[in-house]
Amino acid sequence: MRHVILSIVMWLLANVAYAFEIEDRAVFGDETENVPLRIVSTADISYFKPIIDAFRAFRPNVTIDYTVASSTEVMNAIAQEKQPFDIVISSAMDLQTKLANDGFARKHTPPASQDLPDWAVWNDMVYAFTQEPAGFVISNALFEGLPIPQNRQQLISALRQNPDRFKGRVGTYDIRKSGAGYLFATQDARASDTYWRLTEVMGTLDPTLYCCASEMIDDVVNGELAVAYNVLASYAEKSPHRDKFTIILPSDFSIVMLRTMLIPKTSDNPILAADFLDFVLAQTYPSGVSPLLKTQSLGQAEQSTLYRISMGPGLLVYLDYFKKKNFIAEWENAIVQD
Amino acid sequence: MLLLSAAGIAILLYVVVQSVAEQIAQESQDNILAASAISILDSARVVEGDISIDLPYSSLSMLDSVTDERAFYAIRLNDEFLSGYPDLPRIAAPNDATAFQSTTYLGEDIRMASTWRSFSTLEGQAFLEISVAQTLTGLNQSIARISRISLAIGFGFFLLSMVVAMVIAQTTIRPLHRLTGSVSRRGPSDLRPVAAPVPTEMAPLVTSLNSLMTRLQKSLSRSEDFIAEAAHRVRTPMAIVRTQAEVTLRRVEKEENRQAVREMIRAVDESSRTAGQLLDHAMVSFRTDDLARETIQLDELIVDTVNRLHPISELRDVEIKTHKLMRTKIQGDPILVQNAIQNVLDNAVKYTCADTKITVMLDQSDGTAHIRVQDEGRGFDDTEIDQLLLRFERGKNANGIVGSGLGLTIVDDIMRAHGGHIILSNNAGEGACVTLSFPL
């Protein structure tokens, strides 16, 4: 009986310990025996499990405590709450850059640093370990009889010419809710004016706005959406209903997001964290065996059309209060047309 | 001294290059920061009475273009914080168009630029203040690079100046060495002017050296002339005094008076011998200054000299024998060489006892001709053998024998003038041995 109460208390403590909102959590290995390597991440457990398994095969007696949260909550966990995580993994490059810029990250030079391309590291603090392009996810059923658009211009034409077919059937991120959506939108807008034309066209079609890529993919699969714009190809590829949709990396340019990791200064176990970081980078570069690199669409895409988001203080610009307010206002003007 | 000053200049060069380059690096960083701040300021406008700022992407990305830098900014309207990093330090004096400051933020050294502009808002006139800061990774990298370069420049300069200094010192010192060599190689009485070529800087030194030598030469020859003159003048009256004394000796009958006269004759003899030797010495000095180089048949010269001394040796019952005279030719002044042999034989005759013999030998070995004169007299005192060649030095055992102390000095001068030398030694049994060695 005492044992059960203790367990409940422990369970409560474990949950109360995180004031920020977590989505999921898993522990690999024996938590009671070893001090765990605590990772906070925006990536789903299933997405990152191959890497964790590979690391535990390499270091069997390491326990990994993996917590999933949204990118904003990940930022809060480190910047506001100073949670003692050892590794921070996020797809929100802007927030990761801000964490490092604001002095929350520890500097670390991996032994394989000369193998790293320049774009994969910022200030010896933020390290990129995937390249994930965003593209269109096109429903095969709802595009029946129409040519599949290969770039933004063709998508605009298709939407304009078939307003009845696409009314209420286009979806994209709600950039007010989704950090990734905001990052893609701002980088899209920075790269080309076409983004605003496309947003306006989508605005005329009563678009559905999403918080998350998975829901967008689900709606494409179940026939609610004909096209979802700015979805990470790496997510879409993992859908079990891969036959229901086509992933297009636009041939004009595709925004490529880099998933990054850093060691926060709050880490209790920076040596193990550095080992983990070194392991992941060694798996990734120069032409690594990381299971996260097997993105079909990236391999097929024309290299020159890939628009890799570059890490650096430039990313802080869109986090600026005025900038963000102006951008969202402009976006709302375009997409929310009553 | 030269190296020290070269090192000093090298260090100065290093410091100057370093500080100038640091300033330039600092200025270029300041320029980028100012450009960034101004680009933000330029993006500000008043919309419906409110300030709106559209941060250009490049305003912060330009800070990171070369090296990864952390960047911070703050936008303030009067004292109200609008956007960016609220706790970024402020620059105190917002009067200048753009101001710079080095400070720390979040535990990092940063460089910050701030710029200001006034806007009319609904609340009236307001100052918009834009501050942009960045970390110093790139600056420190360039300073480290500059440091290495200026260190290399300084060290290179040091090496170069060392080489140049050594070359210059060599070329300057070489003629000096040559001059030193040519002066120190000279014999003791060689007072000719220095003719070795010297650089123009050293010409005054050589001129004054030459003039000193000329004066020395003059005063030397004047004093020698004076001595010779004096000796000559003394000799004639001496001869008269001696003749008169001998005449007187014959007349005087009282034994004690005769003894006094004999003492007088002896003193006169000694004086006139000294005068003669002084004349000889003056003659030797004169002739060695401008040494004649004739071929001398040494063995014949010895026989001739021995014959000349015959009357004196006979008087003292000493026999002079020549023994194994090897036929030998040398180059030199026959008068001087004969004078030397005569001096040595004269000494031998004087210092040996009656009924003994003096042997003169001549042989050659190792390109040198050796004349050995051996007597059966009392020999040299070992303790004073080195001093006997000095002027007016006489052996302690020479008491009672007429002599000036100049004889061996003259011989030594003559031997040196001919590039040879004199060796004084004692025989294994008894008597002295004087060896004169001439180069062949």
Short mmCIF file of N, CA and C in Angstrom, two decimals, chain A residues 62-207:
data_model
loop_
_atom_site.label_atom_id
_atom_site.label_comp_id
_atom_site.label_asym_id
_atom_site.label_seq_id
_atom_site.Cartn_x
_atom_site.Cartn_y
_atom_site.Cartn_z
N VAL A 62 22.64 3.79 -21.16
CA VAL A 62 22.15 5.15 -21.05
C VAL A 62 20.63 5.13 -21.12
N THR A 63 20.03 5.83 -20.17
CA THR A 63 18.56 5.95 -20.16
C THR A 63 18.20 7.29 -20.79
N ILE A 64 17.18 7.27 -21.62
CA ILE A 64 16.78 8.52 -22.28
C ILE A 64 15.33 8.84 -21.91
N ASP A 65 15.16 10.06 -21.43
CA ASP A 65 13.83 10.55 -21.05
C ASP A 65 13.44 11.55 -22.13
N TYR A 66 12.43 11.18 -22.94
CA TYR A 66 12.10 11.98 -24.13
C TYR A 66 10.75 12.65 -23.93
N THR A 67 10.74 13.98 -23.96
CA THR A 67 9.51 14.74 -23.74
C THR A 67 9.17 15.49 -25.02
N VAL A 68 7.91 15.41 -25.40
CA VAL A 68 7.46 16.11 -26.61
C VAL A 68 6.61 17.30 -26.20
N ALA A 69 6.89 18.44 -26.83
CA ALA A 69 6.07 19.63 -26.57
C ALA A 69 6.07 20.47 -27.83
N SER A 70 5.18 21.44 -27.89
CA SER A 70 5.16 22.34 -29.06
C SER A 70 6.38 23.26 -28.99
N SER A 71 6.70 23.86 -30.12
CA SER A 71 7.95 24.64 -30.17
C SER A 71 7.92 25.80 -29.18
N THR A 72 6.75 26.43 -29.01
CA THR A 72 6.66 27.53 -28.06
C THR A 72 6.87 27.04 -26.63
N GLU A 73 6.29 25.88 -26.33
CA GLU A 73 6.43 25.33 -24.99
C GLU A 73 7.87 24.88 -24.74
N VAL A 74 8.52 24.37 -25.77
CA VAL A 74 9.92 23.99 -25.64
C VAL A 74 10.74 25.22 -25.27
N MET A 75 10.46 26.31 -25.98
CA MET A 75 11.14 27.59 -25.71
C MET A 75 10.89 28.02 -24.26
N ASN A 76 9.63 27.94 -23.84
CA ASN A 76 9.28 28.33 -22.46
C ASN A 76 10.00 27.47 -21.44
N ALA A 77 10.04 26.17 -21.70
CA ALA A 77 10.64 25.25 -20.75
C ALA A 77 12.08 25.66 -20.45
N ILE A 78 12.78 26.13 -21.47
CA ILE A 78 14.19 26.48 -21.28
C ILE A 78 14.32 27.92 -20.81
N ALA A 79 13.69 28.87 -21.56
CA ALA A 79 13.94 30.28 -21.31
C ALA A 79 13.26 30.77 -20.04
N GLN A 80 12.01 30.34 -19.82
CA GLN A 80 11.29 30.84 -18.64
C GLN A 80 11.53 29.92 -17.44
N GLU A 81 11.28 28.63 -17.66
CA GLU A 81 11.27 27.73 -16.50
C GLU A 81 12.64 27.17 -16.16
N LYS A 82 13.59 27.33 -17.04
CA LYS A 82 14.95 26.84 -16.79
C LYS A 82 14.95 25.35 -16.42
N GLN A 83 14.14 24.57 -17.12
CA GLN A 83 14.09 23.13 -16.85
C GLN A 83 15.43 22.50 -17.19
N PRO A 84 15.87 21.55 -16.34
CA PRO A 84 17.20 20.98 -16.58
C PRO A 84 17.22 19.92 -17.68
N PHE A 85 16.81 20.28 -18.89
CA PHE A 85 16.94 19.35 -20.00
C PHE A 85 18.38 19.34 -20.49
N ASP A 86 18.76 18.18 -21.09
CA ASP A 86 20.14 18.06 -21.56
C ASP A 86 20.26 18.35 -23.06
N ILE A 87 19.15 18.10 -23.78
CA ILE A 87 19.15 18.34 -25.22
C ILE A 87 17.82 18.99 -25.59
N VAL A 88 17.92 20.03 -26.43
CA VAL A 88 16.70 20.63 -26.94
C VAL A 88 16.66 20.42 -28.44
N ILE A 89 15.59 19.76 -28.89
CA ILE A 89 15.44 19.52 -30.33
C ILE A 89 14.20 20.25 -30.77
N SER A 90 14.33 21.02 -31.86
CA SER A 90 13.15 21.74 -32.32
C SER A 90 13.21 21.94 -33.81
N SER A 91 12.01 22.00 -34.39
CA SER A 91 11.94 22.35 -35.80
C SER A 91 11.84 23.85 -35.97
N ALA A 92 11.58 24.56 -34.86
CA ALA A 92 11.46 26.02 -34.94
C ALA A 92 12.86 26.63 -34.90
N MET A 93 13.41 26.82 -36.07
CA MET A 93 14.79 27.31 -36.15
C MET A 93 14.94 28.69 -35.54
N ASP A 94 13.88 29.50 -35.70
CA ASP A 94 13.95 30.86 -35.17
C ASP A 94 14.04 30.85 -33.65
N LEU A 95 13.21 29.96 -33.05
CA LEU A 95 13.23 29.90 -31.58
C LEU A 95 14.53 29.28 -31.07
N GLN A 96 15.04 28.29 -31.77
CA GLN A 96 16.31 27.69 -31.37
C GLN A 96 17.42 28.74 -31.45
N THR A 97 17.40 29.51 -32.56
CA THR A 97 18.40 30.56 -32.72
C THR A 97 18.27 31.58 -31.60
N LYS A 98 17.01 31.90 -31.25
CA LYS A 98 16.81 32.89 -30.18
C LYS A 98 17.32 32.35 -28.84
N LEU A 99 17.08 31.06 -28.59
CA LEU A 99 17.58 30.47 -27.35
C LEU A 99 19.11 30.63 -27.27
N ALA A 100 19.76 30.31 -28.37
CA ALA A 100 21.23 30.40 -28.38
C ALA A 100 21.67 31.86 -28.30
N ASN A 101 20.99 32.71 -29.06
CA ASN A 101 21.36 34.13 -29.08
C ASN A 101 21.19 34.76 -27.70
N ASP A 102 20.16 34.32 -27.00
CA ASP A 102 19.88 34.93 -25.70
C ASP A 102 20.67 34.28 -24.57
N GLY A 103 21.60 33.40 -24.94
CA GLY A 103 22.53 32.88 -23.94
C GLY A 103 22.01 31.68 -23.17
N PHE A 104 21.07 30.92 -23.74
CA PHE A 104 20.59 29.75 -23.01
C PHE A 104 21.30 28.48 -23.47
N ALA A 105 22.14 28.59 -24.49
CA ALA A 105 22.77 27.38 -25.03
C ALA A 105 24.24 27.34 -24.65
N ARG A 106 24.74 26.13 -24.55
CA ARG A 106 26.12 25.89 -24.19
C ARG A 106 26.92 25.72 -25.48
N LYS A 107 28.13 26.27 -25.52
CA LYS A 107 28.97 26.07 -26.72
C LYS A 107 29.58 24.69 -26.68
N HIS A 108 29.62 24.06 -27.84
CA HIS A 108 30.24 22.74 -27.91
C HIS A 108 30.76 22.54 -29.32
N THR A 109 32.01 22.09 -29.44
CA THR A 109 32.56 21.82 -30.76
C THR A 109 32.70 20.31 -30.91
N PRO A 110 31.89 19.73 -31.79
CA PRO A 110 31.98 18.27 -31.94
C PRO A 110 33.27 17.87 -32.63
N PRO A 111 33.76 16.65 -32.37
CA PRO A 111 35.02 16.22 -32.99
C PRO A 111 34.94 16.22 -34.52
N ALA A 112 33.73 16.04 -35.05
CA ALA A 112 33.60 15.97 -36.51
C ALA A 112 33.24 17.33 -37.09
N SER A 113 33.62 18.42 -36.39
CA SER A 113 33.12 19.73 -36.82
C SER A 113 33.58 20.10 -38.23
N GLN A 114 34.73 19.57 -38.67
CA GLN A 114 35.18 19.95 -40.02
C GLN A 114 34.35 19.27 -41.11
N ASP A 115 33.61 18.21 -40.73
CA ASP A 115 32.74 17.55 -41.71
C ASP A 115 31.43 18.30 -41.88
N LEU A 116 31.14 19.21 -40.95
CA LEU A 116 29.85 19.88 -41.00
C LEU A 116 29.86 20.97 -42.05
N PRO A 117 28.78 21.02 -42.86
CA PRO A 117 28.67 22.19 -43.76
C PRO A 117 28.41 23.45 -42.94
N ASP A 118 28.77 24.60 -43.52
CA ASP A 118 28.63 25.87 -42.78
C ASP A 118 27.20 26.12 -42.32
N TRP A 119 26.24 25.72 -43.17
CA TRP A 119 24.84 26.04 -42.83
C TRP A 119 24.34 25.19 -41.67
N ALA A 120 25.08 24.14 -41.31
CA ALA A 120 24.55 23.20 -40.32
C ALA A 120 24.91 23.60 -38.89
N VAL A 121 25.66 24.66 -38.74
CA VAL A 121 26.05 25.02 -37.38
C VAL A 121 25.98 26.54 -37.22
N TRP A 122 25.49 26.97 -36.08
CA TRP A 122 25.52 28.40 -35.79
C TRP A 122 26.18 28.64 -34.44
N ASN A 123 27.29 29.37 -34.49
CA ASN A 123 27.94 29.84 -33.26
C ASN A 123 28.37 28.71 -32.32
N ASP A 124 28.64 27.53 -32.88
CA ASP A 124 29.02 26.36 -32.06
C ASP A 124 27.96 26.02 -31.02
N MET A 125 26.75 26.45 -31.26
CA MET A 125 25.71 26.18 -30.27
C MET A 125 24.55 25.40 -30.87
N VAL A 126 24.10 25.83 -32.05
CA VAL A 126 22.93 25.20 -32.67
C VAL A 126 23.43 24.32 -33.83
N TYR A 127 23.03 23.05 -33.80
CA TYR A 127 23.47 22.10 -34.83
C TYR A 127 22.25 21.53 -35.55
N ALA A 128 22.30 21.58 -36.88
CA ALA A 128 21.21 21.02 -37.68
C ALA A 128 21.52 19.57 -37.98
N PHE A 129 20.51 18.72 -37.87
CA PHE A 129 20.76 17.32 -38.18
C PHE A 129 19.75 16.71 -39.14
N THR A 130 18.82 17.54 -39.65
CA THR A 130 17.99 17.06 -40.76
C THR A 130 17.79 18.22 -41.72
N GLN A 131 17.33 17.88 -42.93
CA GLN A 131 16.90 18.92 -43.87
C GLN A 131 15.52 18.48 -44.35
N GLU A 132 14.53 19.26 -44.04
CA GLU A 132 13.17 18.81 -44.33
C GLU A 132 12.45 19.86 -45.17
N PRO A 133 12.20 19.57 -46.41
CA PRO A 133 11.53 20.54 -47.28
C PRO A 133 10.02 20.56 -47.03
N ALA A 134 9.42 21.72 -47.24
CA ALA A 134 7.96 21.85 -47.17
C ALA A 134 7.42 21.90 -48.60
N GLY A 135 6.26 21.35 -48.78
CA GLY A 135 5.72 21.33 -50.15
C GLY A 135 4.20 21.31 -50.14
N PHE A 136 3.62 20.96 -51.30
CA PHE A 136 2.15 20.80 -51.40
C PHE A 136 1.85 19.33 -51.14
N VAL A 137 0.76 19.11 -50.43
CA VAL A 137 0.23 17.74 -50.37
C VAL A 137 -1.09 17.79 -51.14
N ILE A 138 -1.13 17.04 -52.22
CA ILE A 138 -2.25 17.15 -53.18
C ILE A 138 -3.08 15.85 -53.12
N SER A 139 -4.36 16.03 -52.94
CA SER A 139 -5.25 14.86 -52.91
C SER A 139 -5.39 14.31 -54.33
N ASN A 140 -5.09 13.04 -54.51
CA ASN A 140 -5.17 12.45 -55.85
C ASN A 140 -6.63 12.43 -56.33
N ALA A 141 -7.57 12.16 -55.38
CA ALA A 141 -8.97 12.04 -55.77
C ALA A 141 -9.52 13.37 -56.23
N LEU A 142 -9.25 14.46 -55.45
CA LEU A 142 -9.86 15.74 -55.78
C LEU A 142 -9.16 16.45 -56.94
N PHE A 143 -8.01 16.00 -57.33
CA PHE A 143 -7.35 16.59 -58.51
C PHE A 143 -7.57 15.74 -59.76
N GLU A 144 -8.46 14.77 -59.63
CA GLU A 144 -8.78 13.88 -60.74
C GLU A 144 -9.06 14.69 -61.99
N GLY A 145 -8.39 14.42 -63.06
CA GLY A 145 -8.67 15.12 -64.31
C GLY A 145 -7.92 16.41 -64.48
N LEU A 146 -7.23 16.86 -63.46
CA LEU A 146 -6.46 18.10 -63.58
C LEU A 146 -4.96 17.76 -63.54
N PRO A 147 -4.18 18.53 -64.25
CA PRO A 147 -2.73 18.30 -64.12
C PRO A 147 -2.28 18.67 -62.70
N ILE A 148 -1.35 17.88 -62.17
CA ILE A 148 -0.84 18.16 -60.82
C ILE A 148 0.08 19.38 -60.90
N PRO A 149 -0.19 20.45 -60.13
CA PRO A 149 0.67 21.65 -60.21
C PRO A 149 2.08 21.36 -59.66
N GLN A 150 3.08 21.82 -60.39
CA GLN A 150 4.46 21.55 -60.01
C GLN A 150 5.14 22.73 -59.32
N ASN A 151 4.50 23.91 -59.45
CA ASN A 151 5.08 25.06 -58.75
C ASN A 151 3.96 25.98 -58.28
N ARG A 152 4.32 27.05 -57.59
CA ARG A 152 3.30 27.93 -57.00
C ARG A 152 2.43 28.56 -58.08
N GLN A 153 3.09 28.94 -59.20
CA GLN A 153 2.35 29.59 -60.29
C GLN A 153 1.25 28.67 -60.81
N GLN A 154 1.63 27.40 -61.02
CA GLN A 154 0.63 26.45 -61.54
C GLN A 154 -0.46 26.19 -60.51
N LEU A 155 -0.09 26.20 -59.24
CA LEU A 155 -1.10 26.00 -58.18
C LEU A 155 -2.08 27.17 -58.19
N ILE A 156 -1.54 28.40 -58.32
CA ILE A 156 -2.40 29.59 -58.37
C ILE A 156 -3.38 29.47 -59.54
N SER A 157 -2.85 29.09 -60.72
CA SER A 157 -3.70 28.97 -61.91
C SER A 157 -4.80 27.92 -61.67
N ALA A 158 -4.38 26.75 -61.13
CA ALA A 158 -5.36 25.68 -60.92
C ALA A 158 -6.46 26.14 -59.98
N LEU A 159 -6.08 26.85 -58.88
CA LEU A 159 -7.08 27.29 -57.91
C LEU A 159 -7.98 28.34 -58.53
N ARG A 160 -7.38 29.27 -59.31
CA ARG A 160 -8.18 30.34 -59.92
C ARG A 160 -9.17 29.78 -60.93
N GLN A 161 -8.71 28.79 -61.72
CA GLN A 161 -9.55 28.31 -62.81
C GLN A 161 -10.66 27.38 -62.32
N ASN A 162 -10.50 26.81 -61.13
CA ASN A 162 -11.52 25.88 -60.65
C ASN A 162 -12.02 26.28 -59.26
N PRO A 163 -12.57 27.49 -59.11
CA PRO A 163 -12.96 27.95 -57.78
C PRO A 163 -14.04 27.07 -57.16
N ASP A 164 -14.91 26.53 -57.96
CA ASP A 164 -15.99 25.73 -57.40
C ASP A 164 -15.46 24.43 -56.81
N ARG A 165 -14.53 23.82 -57.56
CA ARG A 165 -14.00 22.55 -57.11
C ARG A 165 -13.20 22.72 -55.81
N PHE A 166 -12.52 23.88 -55.68
CA PHE A 166 -11.59 24.02 -54.54
C PHE A 166 -12.15 24.84 -53.39
N LYS A 167 -13.35 25.38 -53.55
CA LYS A 167 -13.94 26.19 -52.49
C LYS A 167 -14.01 25.37 -51.20
N GLY A 168 -13.40 25.88 -50.13
CA GLY A 168 -13.42 25.18 -48.84
C GLY A 168 -12.53 23.96 -48.80
N ARG A 169 -11.73 23.76 -49.84
CA ARG A 169 -10.93 22.54 -49.86
C ARG A 169 -9.42 22.82 -49.92
N VAL A 170 -9.05 24.02 -49.55
CA VAL A 170 -7.60 24.31 -49.42
C VAL A 170 -7.27 24.53 -47.95
N GLY A 171 -6.11 24.08 -47.58
CA GLY A 171 -5.71 24.22 -46.18
C GLY A 171 -4.25 24.65 -46.07
N THR A 172 -3.99 25.41 -45.03
CA THR A 172 -2.59 25.77 -44.74
C THR A 172 -2.48 26.03 -43.24
N TYR A 173 -1.28 26.31 -42.79
CA TYR A 173 -1.07 26.60 -41.38
C TYR A 173 -1.77 27.88 -40.98
N ASP A 174 -2.29 27.90 -39.75
CA ASP A 174 -2.68 29.16 -39.14
C ASP A 174 -1.42 29.72 -38.51
N ILE A 175 -0.83 30.72 -39.15
CA ILE A 175 0.50 31.17 -38.69
C ILE A 175 0.42 31.87 -37.34
N ARG A 176 -0.80 32.17 -36.89
CA ARG A 176 -0.95 32.76 -35.57
C ARG A 176 -0.78 31.70 -34.49
N LYS A 177 -1.04 30.43 -34.86
CA LYS A 177 -0.99 29.36 -33.87
C LYS A 177 0.24 28.49 -34.04
N SER A 178 0.72 28.37 -35.25
CA SER A 178 1.80 27.42 -35.49
C SER A 178 3.12 28.15 -35.75
N GLY A 179 4.09 27.80 -34.92
CA GLY A 179 5.42 28.40 -35.10
C GLY A 179 6.04 27.99 -36.42
N ALA A 180 5.87 26.71 -36.77
CA ALA A 180 6.44 26.23 -38.02
C ALA A 180 5.78 26.93 -39.20
N GLY A 181 4.42 27.07 -39.10
CA GLY A 181 3.68 27.74 -40.17
C GLY A 181 4.18 29.17 -40.34
N TYR A 182 4.42 29.87 -39.24
CA TYR A 182 4.90 31.26 -39.31
C TYR A 182 6.28 31.31 -39.94
N LEU A 183 7.15 30.36 -39.53
CA LEU A 183 8.50 30.34 -40.10
C LEU A 183 8.45 30.11 -41.62
N PHE A 184 7.61 29.12 -42.05
CA PHE A 184 7.52 28.86 -43.49
C PHE A 184 6.96 30.06 -44.22
N ALA A 185 5.92 30.68 -43.65
CA ALA A 185 5.28 31.81 -44.30
C ALA A 185 6.26 32.97 -44.47
N THR A 186 6.99 33.28 -43.39
CA THR A 186 7.89 34.42 -43.48
C THR A 186 9.02 34.14 -44.47
N GLN A 187 9.55 32.89 -44.47
CA GLN A 187 10.63 32.58 -45.40
C GLN A 187 10.10 32.56 -46.84
N ASP A 188 8.87 32.08 -47.01
CA ASP A 188 8.22 32.10 -48.32
C ASP A 188 8.12 33.53 -48.82
N ALA A 189 7.63 34.41 -47.94
CA ALA A 189 7.42 35.80 -48.32
C ALA A 189 8.75 36.48 -48.62
N ARG A 190 9.78 36.08 -47.87
CA ARG A 190 11.08 36.67 -48.09
C ARG A 190 11.65 36.24 -49.44
N ALA A 191 11.33 35.01 -49.84
CA ALA A 191 11.91 34.46 -51.07
C ALA A 191 11.20 34.99 -52.31
N SER A 192 9.89 35.17 -52.21
CA SER A 192 9.18 35.52 -53.45
C SER A 192 7.85 36.20 -53.15
N ASP A 193 7.42 37.07 -54.06
CA ASP A 193 6.12 37.73 -53.96
C ASP A 193 4.97 36.78 -54.24
N THR A 194 5.29 35.69 -54.94
CA THR A 194 4.25 34.71 -55.29
C THR A 194 3.48 34.26 -54.06
N TYR A 195 4.21 34.26 -52.92
CA TYR A 195 3.57 33.79 -51.69
C TYR A 195 2.31 34.60 -51.40
N TRP A 196 2.43 35.93 -51.55
CA TRP A 196 1.27 36.77 -51.23
C TRP A 196 0.14 36.55 -52.23
N ARG A 197 0.49 36.36 -53.51
CA ARG A 197 -0.57 36.10 -54.50
C ARG A 197 -1.29 34.80 -54.18
N LEU A 198 -0.51 33.77 -53.83
CA LEU A 198 -1.09 32.47 -53.50
C LEU A 198 -1.97 32.59 -52.27
N THR A 199 -1.49 33.36 -51.27
CA THR A 199 -2.29 33.50 -50.05
C THR A 199 -3.61 34.20 -50.35
N GLU A 200 -3.52 35.21 -51.22
CA GLU A 200 -4.76 35.90 -51.59
C GLU A 200 -5.72 34.97 -52.31
N VAL A 201 -5.20 34.18 -53.23
CA VAL A 201 -6.06 33.25 -53.96
C VAL A 201 -6.68 32.24 -53.00
N MET A 202 -5.87 31.74 -52.05
CA MET A 202 -6.42 30.81 -51.07
C MET A 202 -7.48 31.49 -50.23
N GLY A 203 -7.23 32.81 -49.95
CA GLY A 203 -8.20 33.56 -49.14
C GLY A 203 -9.57 33.62 -49.81
N THR A 204 -9.61 33.66 -51.12
CA THR A 204 -10.90 33.71 -51.82
C THR A 204 -11.62 32.37 -51.77
N LEU A 205 -10.90 31.30 -51.39
CA LEU A 205 -11.48 29.96 -51.47
C LEU A 205 -11.90 29.43 -50.10
N ASP A 206 -12.06 30.36 -49.15
CA ASP A 206 -12.50 29.96 -47.81
C ASP A 206 -11.62 28.85 -47.22
N PRO A 207 -10.37 29.18 -46.99
CA PRO A 207 -9.42 28.13 -46.60
C PRO A 207 -9.64 27.66 -45.16
#
